[in-house]
Short mmCIF file of C-alpha atoms in Angstrom, two decimals:
data_model
loop_
_atom_site.label_atom_id
_atom_site.label_comp_id
_atom_site.label_asym_id
_atom_site.label_seq_id
_atom_site.Cartn_x
_atom_site.Cartn_y
_atom_site.Cartn_z
CA UNK L 30 -26.70 10.58 10.91
CA UNK L 31 -23.36 10.71 9.95
CA UNK L 32 -21.92 7.44 8.89
CA UNK L 33 -18.12 6.58 9.20
CA UNK L 34 -16.47 4.66 6.72
CA UNK L 35 -13.08 3.03 7.19
CA UNK L 36 -10.94 2.30 4.04
CA UNK L 37 -8.66 -0.19 5.07
CA UNK L 38 -6.69 -3.32 3.70
CA UNK L 39 -3.85 -4.75 6.16
CA UNK L 40 -1.56 -4.77 3.37
CA UNK L 41 0.19 -1.60 2.23
CA UNK L 42 0.34 -0.27 -1.58
CA UNK L 43 -3.21 -1.49 -2.64
CA UNK L 44 -4.84 1.54 -3.11
CA UNK L 45 -6.38 2.57 0.26
CA UNK L 46 -5.46 6.32 -0.14
CA UNK L 47 -6.45 6.40 -3.88
CA UNK L 48 -10.06 4.61 -3.16
CA UNK L 49 -10.54 6.98 -0.21
CA UNK L 50 -10.10 10.04 -2.26
CA UNK L 51 -11.84 8.68 -5.09
CA UNK L 52 -14.88 7.31 -2.93
CA UNK L 53 -15.02 10.23 -0.99
CA UNK L 54 -15.02 12.66 -3.98
CA UNK L 55 -17.75 10.35 -5.38
CA UNK L 56 -19.75 10.84 -2.39
CA UNK L 57 -19.46 14.54 -2.56
CA UNK L 58 -20.26 14.60 -6.21
CA UNK L 59 -23.58 12.79 -5.42
CA UNK L 60 -24.44 15.95 -2.77
CA UNK L 61 -23.43 14.32 0.42
CA UNK L 62 -21.37 16.90 2.65
CA UNK L 63 -17.93 14.43 2.76
CA UNK L 64 -14.89 14.78 5.23
CA UNK L 65 -11.78 12.53 4.21
CA UNK L 66 -9.34 11.81 7.16
CA UNK L 67 -5.93 10.88 6.90
CA UNK L 68 -4.71 8.50 9.73
CA UNK L 69 -1.31 7.52 8.60
CA UNK L 70 0.43 9.71 11.06
CA UNK L 71 4.02 10.48 10.09
CA UNK L 72 3.47 9.12 6.47
CA UNK L 73 0.97 11.92 5.32
CA UNK L 74 0.04 11.26 1.76
CA UNK L 75 -3.75 11.94 1.36
CA UNK L 76 -3.14 15.61 0.55
CA UNK L 77 -0.90 14.92 -2.11
CA UNK L 78 -3.37 12.49 -3.72
CA UNK L 79 -6.03 15.13 -3.32
CA UNK L 80 -3.70 18.02 -4.60
CA UNK L 81 -4.00 19.97 -1.52
CA UNK L 82 -0.51 19.79 -0.35
CA UNK L 83 0.24 23.50 -0.27
CA UNK L 84 -2.80 24.24 1.59
CA UNK L 85 -1.70 22.10 5.02
CA UNK L 86 -1.46 24.35 7.89
CA UNK L 87 -2.86 22.70 10.73
CA UNK L 88 -3.59 18.90 11.06
CA UNK L 89 -5.56 16.22 12.45
CA UNK L 90 -3.07 15.95 15.48
CA UNK L 91 -3.17 19.32 16.02
CA UNK L 92 -7.02 19.83 16.48
CA UNK L 93 -6.37 16.45 19.12
CA UNK L 94 -4.23 18.24 20.93
CA UNK L 95 -6.15 21.46 21.02
CA UNK L 96 -3.35 23.50 19.02
CA UNK L 97 -5.97 24.26 16.25
CA UNK L 98 -9.63 24.41 15.79
CA UNK L 99 -11.20 21.54 13.38
CA UNK L 100 -12.37 24.58 11.05
CA UNK L 101 -8.61 25.66 10.88
CA UNK L 102 -7.29 22.00 9.99
CA UNK L 103 -10.07 21.15 7.35
CA UNK L 104 -9.28 21.87 4.14
CA UNK L 105 -12.26 22.58 1.55
CA UNK L 106 -11.60 21.11 -1.88
CA UNK L 107 -11.49 23.66 -4.75
CA UNK L 108 -12.95 21.43 -7.56
CA UNK L 109 -16.18 19.68 -5.82
CA UNK L 110 -18.66 21.36 -3.26
CA UNK L 111 -19.01 19.70 -0.04
CA UNK L 112 -15.84 17.93 -0.21
CA UNK L 113 -13.24 18.13 2.87
CA UNK L 114 -10.15 16.88 3.72
CA UNK L 115 -8.40 16.62 7.36
CA UNK L 116 -4.73 15.80 6.50
CA UNK L 117 -2.42 14.33 9.17
CA UNK L 118 0.78 15.31 10.83
CA UNK L 119 4.19 14.61 8.72
CA UNK L 120 6.26 14.92 11.85
CA UNK L 121 4.36 12.89 14.92
CA UNK L 122 4.02 9.16 15.15
CA UNK L 123 0.89 7.26 15.74
CA UNK L 124 0.94 7.48 19.76
CA UNK L 125 -0.40 11.04 19.10
CA UNK L 126 -3.54 9.44 18.20
CA UNK L 127 -5.68 8.75 21.50
CA UNK L 128 -9.09 7.14 21.46
CA UNK L 129 -10.39 10.10 23.34
CA UNK L 130 -9.12 12.37 21.07
CA UNK L 131 -10.25 10.95 18.17
CA UNK L 132 -13.51 10.35 19.38
CA UNK L 133 -13.86 13.91 19.95
CA UNK L 134 -12.97 14.78 16.71
CA UNK L 135 -15.19 12.64 14.95
CA UNK L 136 -18.25 13.58 17.20
CA UNK L 137 -17.65 17.07 16.11
CA UNK L 138 -17.55 16.12 12.51
CA UNK L 139 -20.52 13.84 12.63
CA UNK L 140 -22.75 17.25 13.38
CA UNK L 141 -21.71 18.53 10.26
CA UNK L 142 -21.01 15.94 7.86
CA UNK L 143 -22.89 13.06 6.19
CA UNK L 144 -19.80 10.91 5.29
CA UNK L 145 -16.37 10.60 7.29
CA UNK L 146 -13.85 8.54 5.70
CA UNK L 147 -10.89 7.31 7.53
CA UNK L 148 -8.15 6.54 5.25
CA UNK L 149 -6.23 3.76 7.48
CA UNK L 150 -2.68 3.17 7.25
CA UNK L 151 -1.27 -0.05 6.65
CA UNK L 152 -0.55 -2.63 9.32
CA UNK L 153 -2.67 -3.53 12.35
CA UNK L 154 -1.10 -1.18 14.78
CA UNK L 155 -2.25 1.80 16.57
CA UNK L 156 -3.21 3.77 13.41
CA UNK L 157 -4.91 1.34 11.72
CA UNK L 158 -6.95 0.29 14.81
CA UNK L 159 -8.00 3.90 15.48
CA UNK L 160 -9.22 4.33 12.17
CA UNK L 161 -11.78 1.38 12.25
CA UNK L 162 -12.46 1.64 15.77
CA UNK L 163 -15.41 3.87 15.40
CA UNK L 164 -16.59 2.71 11.92
CA UNK L 165 -19.97 1.86 10.72
CA UNK L 166 -18.99 0.46 7.45
CA UNK L 167 -15.70 -1.17 6.51
CA UNK L 168 -14.62 -0.94 2.90
CA UNK L 169 -11.77 -3.47 2.57
CA UNK L 170 -9.42 -3.03 -0.37
CA UNK L 171 -8.08 -6.04 -1.92
CA UNK L 172 -5.66 -6.74 -4.86
CA UNK L 173 -6.34 -10.11 -6.57
CA UNK L 174 -3.17 -11.45 -5.01
CA UNK L 175 -2.16 -13.93 -2.42
CA UNK L 176 -0.73 -11.51 0.40
CA UNK L 177 -3.44 -8.85 0.08
CA UNK L 178 -6.33 -11.22 0.24
CA UNK L 179 -4.60 -13.03 3.38
CA UNK L 180 -3.99 -9.63 4.99
CA UNK L 181 -7.60 -8.52 3.97
CA UNK L 182 -8.85 -11.76 6.08
CA UNK L 183 -6.76 -10.71 8.97
CA UNK L 184 -8.00 -7.29 8.81
CA UNK L 185 -11.65 -8.77 8.89
CA UNK L 186 -10.92 -10.63 12.04
CA UNK L 187 -9.84 -7.15 13.71
CA UNK L 188 -12.65 -5.49 13.04
CA UNK L 189 -15.26 -8.02 14.22
CA UNK L 190 -13.04 -8.39 17.42
CA UNK L 191 -11.83 -4.81 18.15
CA UNK L 192 -14.28 -2.22 16.53
CA UNK L 193 -16.29 -0.50 19.31
CA UNK L 194 -19.30 -1.85 17.44
CA UNK L 195 -17.72 -5.41 18.49
CA UNK L 196 -16.91 -4.47 21.91
CA UNK L 197 -19.83 -2.90 22.82
CA UNK L 198 -21.97 -5.58 21.36
CA UNK L 199 -23.67 -3.71 18.67
CA UNK L 200 -24.71 -4.30 15.18
CA UNK L 201 -21.63 -5.28 13.57
CA UNK L 202 -19.65 -3.18 11.29
CA UNK L 203 -20.98 -3.55 7.62
CA UNK L 204 -18.23 -4.79 5.54
CA UNK L 205 -17.87 -4.12 1.72
CA UNK L 206 -15.24 -5.56 -0.43
CA UNK L 207 -13.42 -3.41 -3.27
CA UNK L 208 -11.02 -5.33 -5.49
CA UNK L 209 -8.90 -2.76 -7.11
CA UNK L 210 -5.97 -3.51 -9.68
CA UNK L 211 -8.11 -6.25 -11.50
CA UNK L 212 -6.62 -7.17 -14.99
CA UNK L 213 -9.03 -9.20 -16.72
CA UNK L 214 -6.53 -10.26 -19.55
CA UNK L 215 -4.49 -12.00 -16.74
CA UNK L 216 -7.46 -13.51 -15.26
CA UNK L 217 -8.29 -14.93 -18.33
CA UNK L 218 -4.94 -16.46 -18.81
CA UNK L 219 -5.06 -18.04 -15.17
CA UNK L 220 -2.40 -15.75 -13.94
CA UNK L 221 -4.66 -13.79 -11.55
CA UNK L 222 -7.28 -14.80 -9.08
CA UNK L 223 -10.68 -14.26 -10.54
CA UNK L 224 -13.07 -11.82 -8.63
CA UNK L 225 -15.34 -14.93 -7.63
CA UNK L 226 -12.19 -16.40 -6.21
CA UNK L 227 -11.43 -13.50 -3.67
CA UNK L 228 -15.19 -13.23 -2.89
CA UNK L 229 -15.43 -16.90 -2.30
CA UNK L 230 -12.52 -16.74 0.27
CA UNK L 231 -13.36 -13.47 1.90
CA UNK L 232 -16.99 -14.12 1.83
CA UNK L 233 -18.08 -10.54 2.19
CA UNK L 234 -20.46 -8.54 -0.05
CA UNK L 235 -18.51 -7.03 -3.48
CA UNK L 236 -18.89 -3.16 -3.41
CA UNK L 237 -16.66 -2.77 -6.63
CA UNK L 238 -14.09 -3.82 -8.93
CA UNK L 239 -11.40 -1.30 -10.00
CA UNK L 240 -9.53 -2.31 -13.15
CA UNK L 241 -5.86 -1.98 -13.25
CA UNK L 242 -5.63 1.20 -15.14
CA UNK L 243 -2.93 3.99 -16.38
CA UNK L 244 -5.69 6.30 -15.36
CA UNK L 245 -4.85 5.95 -11.55
CA UNK L 246 -1.10 6.89 -11.88
CA UNK L 247 -2.14 10.08 -13.93
CA UNK L 248 -4.67 11.33 -11.42
CA UNK L 249 -2.04 10.84 -8.58
CA UNK L 250 0.60 12.69 -10.69
CA UNK L 251 -1.60 16.01 -10.82
CA UNK L 252 -3.39 15.68 -7.49
CA UNK L 253 -6.90 14.64 -8.78
CA UNK L 254 -9.14 11.87 -7.46
CA UNK L 255 -9.30 9.53 -10.23
CA UNK L 256 -13.05 9.70 -10.13
CA UNK L 257 -13.11 13.08 -11.83
CA UNK L 258 -11.39 11.26 -14.55
CA UNK L 259 -14.91 9.98 -15.77
CA UNK L 260 -13.51 8.88 -19.26
CA UNK L 261 -11.22 6.26 -17.61
CA UNK L 262 -12.79 3.04 -16.74
CA UNK L 263 -11.23 3.35 -12.91
CA UNK L 264 -12.78 6.57 -12.65
CA UNK L 265 -16.46 4.93 -13.84
CA UNK L 266 -15.62 1.88 -11.98
CA UNK L 267 -15.23 4.13 -8.62
CA UNK L 268 -18.21 6.12 -9.58
CA UNK L 269 -20.31 2.84 -9.94
CA UNK L 270 -19.10 1.71 -6.41
CA UNK L 271 -20.31 4.83 -4.85
CA UNK L 272 -23.71 4.33 -6.39
CA UNK L 273 -24.02 0.63 -4.99
CA UNK L 274 -22.67 1.88 -1.83
CA UNK L 275 -25.77 4.08 -1.82
CA UNK L 276 -28.17 1.22 -2.57
CA UNK L 277 -28.33 1.65 -6.53
CA UNK L 278 -28.38 -1.48 -8.40
CA UNK L 279 -25.38 -1.31 -11.02
CA UNK L 280 -23.75 -4.18 -12.94
CA UNK L 281 -20.08 -4.63 -12.63
CA UNK L 282 -18.13 -3.41 -15.34
CA UNK L 283 -14.48 -3.85 -16.72
CA UNK L 284 -14.36 -7.62 -15.51
CA UNK L 285 -14.00 -9.04 -19.24
CA UNK L 286 -11.53 -8.58 -21.50
CA UNK L 287 -12.54 -6.23 -24.03
CA UNK L 288 -12.81 -7.34 -27.48
CA UNK L 289 -10.70 -4.87 -29.50
CA UNK L 290 -11.73 -3.72 -32.60
CA UNK L 291 -9.83 -4.13 -36.03
CA UNK L 292 -8.95 -0.41 -36.00
CA UNK L 293 -7.51 -0.52 -32.37
CA UNK L 294 -5.92 -3.68 -33.07
CA UNK L 295 -4.22 -1.96 -36.21
CA UNK L 296 -3.19 1.19 -34.37
CA UNK L 297 -2.44 -0.88 -31.17
CA UNK L 298 -4.72 1.45 -28.75
CA UNK L 299 -4.88 0.86 -25.03
CA UNK L 300 -7.33 1.86 -22.49
CA UNK O 20 -10.93 -41.46 -20.85
CA UNK O 21 -10.88 -41.45 -24.68
CA UNK O 22 -7.59 -42.41 -26.89
CA UNK O 23 -6.87 -38.73 -27.60
CA UNK O 24 -6.22 -37.92 -23.88
CA UNK O 25 -3.35 -40.39 -24.15
CA UNK O 26 -1.36 -38.00 -26.44
CA UNK O 27 -2.40 -34.96 -24.33
CA UNK O 28 -0.27 -33.79 -21.54
CA UNK O 29 -2.11 -33.50 -18.38
CA UNK O 30 -3.46 -30.08 -17.61
CA UNK O 31 -1.63 -28.26 -14.94
CA UNK O 32 -3.65 -26.10 -12.56
CA UNK O 33 -3.33 -22.50 -13.18
CA UNK O 34 -1.19 -19.90 -11.22
CA UNK O 35 -4.15 -18.59 -10.11
CA UNK O 36 -5.93 -21.87 -9.27
CA UNK O 37 -2.87 -22.53 -7.13
CA UNK O 38 -3.29 -19.31 -5.65
CA UNK O 39 -6.72 -19.72 -4.51
CA UNK O 40 -5.88 -23.35 -3.10
CA UNK O 41 -3.04 -22.01 -1.09
CA UNK O 42 -4.84 -19.22 0.18
CA UNK O 43 -7.62 -21.62 1.16
CA UNK O 44 -5.56 -23.87 3.14
CA UNK O 45 -3.82 -21.07 4.91
CA UNK O 46 -6.43 -19.05 5.86
CA UNK O 47 -8.39 -22.12 7.03
CA UNK O 48 -5.53 -22.65 9.70
CA UNK O 49 -5.19 -19.00 10.63
CA UNK O 50 -8.98 -18.62 11.08
CA UNK O 51 -9.08 -21.66 13.54
CA UNK O 52 -6.25 -20.06 15.60
CA UNK O 53 -7.87 -16.73 15.62
CA UNK O 54 -11.15 -18.29 16.82
CA UNK O 55 -9.58 -20.54 19.67
CA UNK O 56 -9.84 -19.39 22.84
CA UNK O 57 -6.58 -18.61 24.62
CA UNK O 58 -7.17 -20.93 27.69
CA UNK O 59 -6.40 -23.91 25.48
CA UNK O 60 -2.63 -24.19 26.22
CA UNK O 61 -3.40 -23.40 30.09
CA UNK O 62 -6.16 -26.45 30.09
CA UNK O 63 -3.45 -28.56 28.13
CA UNK O 64 -0.82 -27.72 30.69
CA UNK O 65 -2.99 -28.27 33.96
CA UNK O 66 -4.50 -31.53 32.42
CA UNK O 67 -0.96 -32.84 32.18
CA UNK O 68 -0.06 -32.23 35.71
CA UNK O 69 -2.91 -33.77 37.08
CA UNK O 70 -2.52 -36.94 34.80
CA UNK O 71 0.99 -36.99 35.85
CA UNK O 72 0.14 -36.96 39.50
CA UNK O 73 -1.19 -40.83 38.67
CA UNK O 74 0.79 -42.32 35.37
CA UNK O 75 4.17 -40.68 34.33
CA UNK O 76 3.82 -39.64 30.83
CA UNK O 77 5.65 -37.37 28.06
CA UNK O 78 4.64 -33.69 27.89
CA UNK O 79 4.24 -34.04 24.06
CA UNK O 80 1.71 -37.24 24.43
CA UNK O 81 -1.25 -35.24 25.28
CA UNK O 82 -3.39 -33.42 22.51
CA UNK O 83 -6.07 -30.89 23.33
CA UNK O 84 -8.25 -29.73 20.06
CA UNK O 85 -11.38 -27.64 19.97
CA UNK O 86 -13.70 -28.22 17.14
CA UNK O 87 -16.73 -26.28 16.18
CA UNK O 88 -19.87 -27.12 14.39
CA UNK O 89 -22.99 -25.10 14.18
CA UNK O 90 -24.45 -25.33 17.59
CA UNK O 91 -22.03 -27.12 19.61
CA UNK O 92 -18.33 -27.39 20.42
CA UNK O 93 -16.10 -30.72 20.85
CA UNK O 94 -13.35 -30.78 23.20
CA UNK O 95 -10.84 -33.62 22.27
CA UNK O 96 -8.43 -34.81 24.64
CA UNK O 97 -5.80 -37.55 23.25
CA UNK O 98 -3.56 -38.70 26.10
CA UNK O 99 -1.07 -41.50 25.06
CA UNK O 100 -0.21 -43.69 27.67
CA UNK O 101 3.36 -45.21 27.89
CA UNK O 102 3.46 -49.34 27.46
CA UNK O 103 3.39 -51.11 30.71
CA UNK O 104 6.69 -52.30 31.53
CA UNK O 105 6.69 -55.75 30.78
CA UNK O 106 6.51 -55.45 27.05
CA UNK O 107 2.65 -55.62 26.69
CA UNK O 108 1.16 -53.71 23.72
CA UNK O 109 0.80 -49.87 23.89
CA UNK O 110 -2.32 -48.77 25.15
CA UNK O 111 -3.51 -45.54 24.01
CA UNK O 112 -6.85 -44.20 25.55
CA UNK O 113 -8.78 -41.27 23.99
CA UNK O 114 -11.61 -39.48 25.99
CA UNK O 115 -13.93 -36.78 24.27
CA UNK O 116 -16.13 -34.50 26.35
CA UNK O 117 -18.61 -33.11 23.80
CA UNK O 118 -19.72 -29.60 25.41
CA UNK O 119 -22.47 -27.57 24.25
CA UNK O 120 -21.70 -23.95 23.43
CA UNK O 121 -22.01 -21.32 21.27
CA UNK O 122 -20.05 -22.40 18.06
#
């Protein structure tokens, strides 16, 4: 049975799309047929992060409106087997997302895919509500920073009250915390919230800690999900998070300041 | 306290500690607001109307609060009555209604 995962945060700019791209690619790399849907109508970006922006012909909204078939709008990734992207419209607005329309397409996707990742827009309005409404799992992307943590708490409240599972009184949406842009050096200096603090405040299970890393920008520059950069610590951290999601026991890495060796210091090398 | 502490400047809470504390306070407040049922303002208004029939009181002299513990909820209604005309001490009467409910 296909699982629907929403990648959400409340706050913008914390790494939802980066995480959707990386996490979805990670699932596909492990052999699961995965589709990533961009719910940010009017501010399409998943296509750029995935590097398929020149292949978009039809989009999610076209399919909802019956202007195109799902198979015409789905873009197959050229690097990873089993990975598909459903881009959104750049010209329409969020009102184009109807509950019936979204449900119909998700049901159609569920027949074919193992995992469907809904990349939510920021905020708690229609686009974000539609992205989380049908979810079985919610991955909450949070930066160790006050406004992000507060908005994550808010979005958790929305999930617990307004998701379909909540409305129908079914088993609740399973929540997972993904801390991104974590900087152990600043944490050690007392300048940044510790992951333990964020966990204590939000009180949901920790899925992964993605370290602040230049690899993320490098990857987005070239339209490659960062998980494919398996030499980078961010890429490895995403891969670990996917493993944990699938039930593997993997210890959290990149949470302590790495001791630099003599030569590293001499050459001032950075990650 | 050892004699050396005297010379040390007191250690300030780090920025991260302050962030945590501020978050805990603001979220405690917001979560309480989120969970409180929306009938409270209406309840407060109707209670006021009933009391006003018998005693004249100020609108802001009534506080209605709902607290939740595991297994039960407490509805606390505090009404401050005006001082009697002949300069006697101010009377404040507080009433508590404990209602079982899902917390």
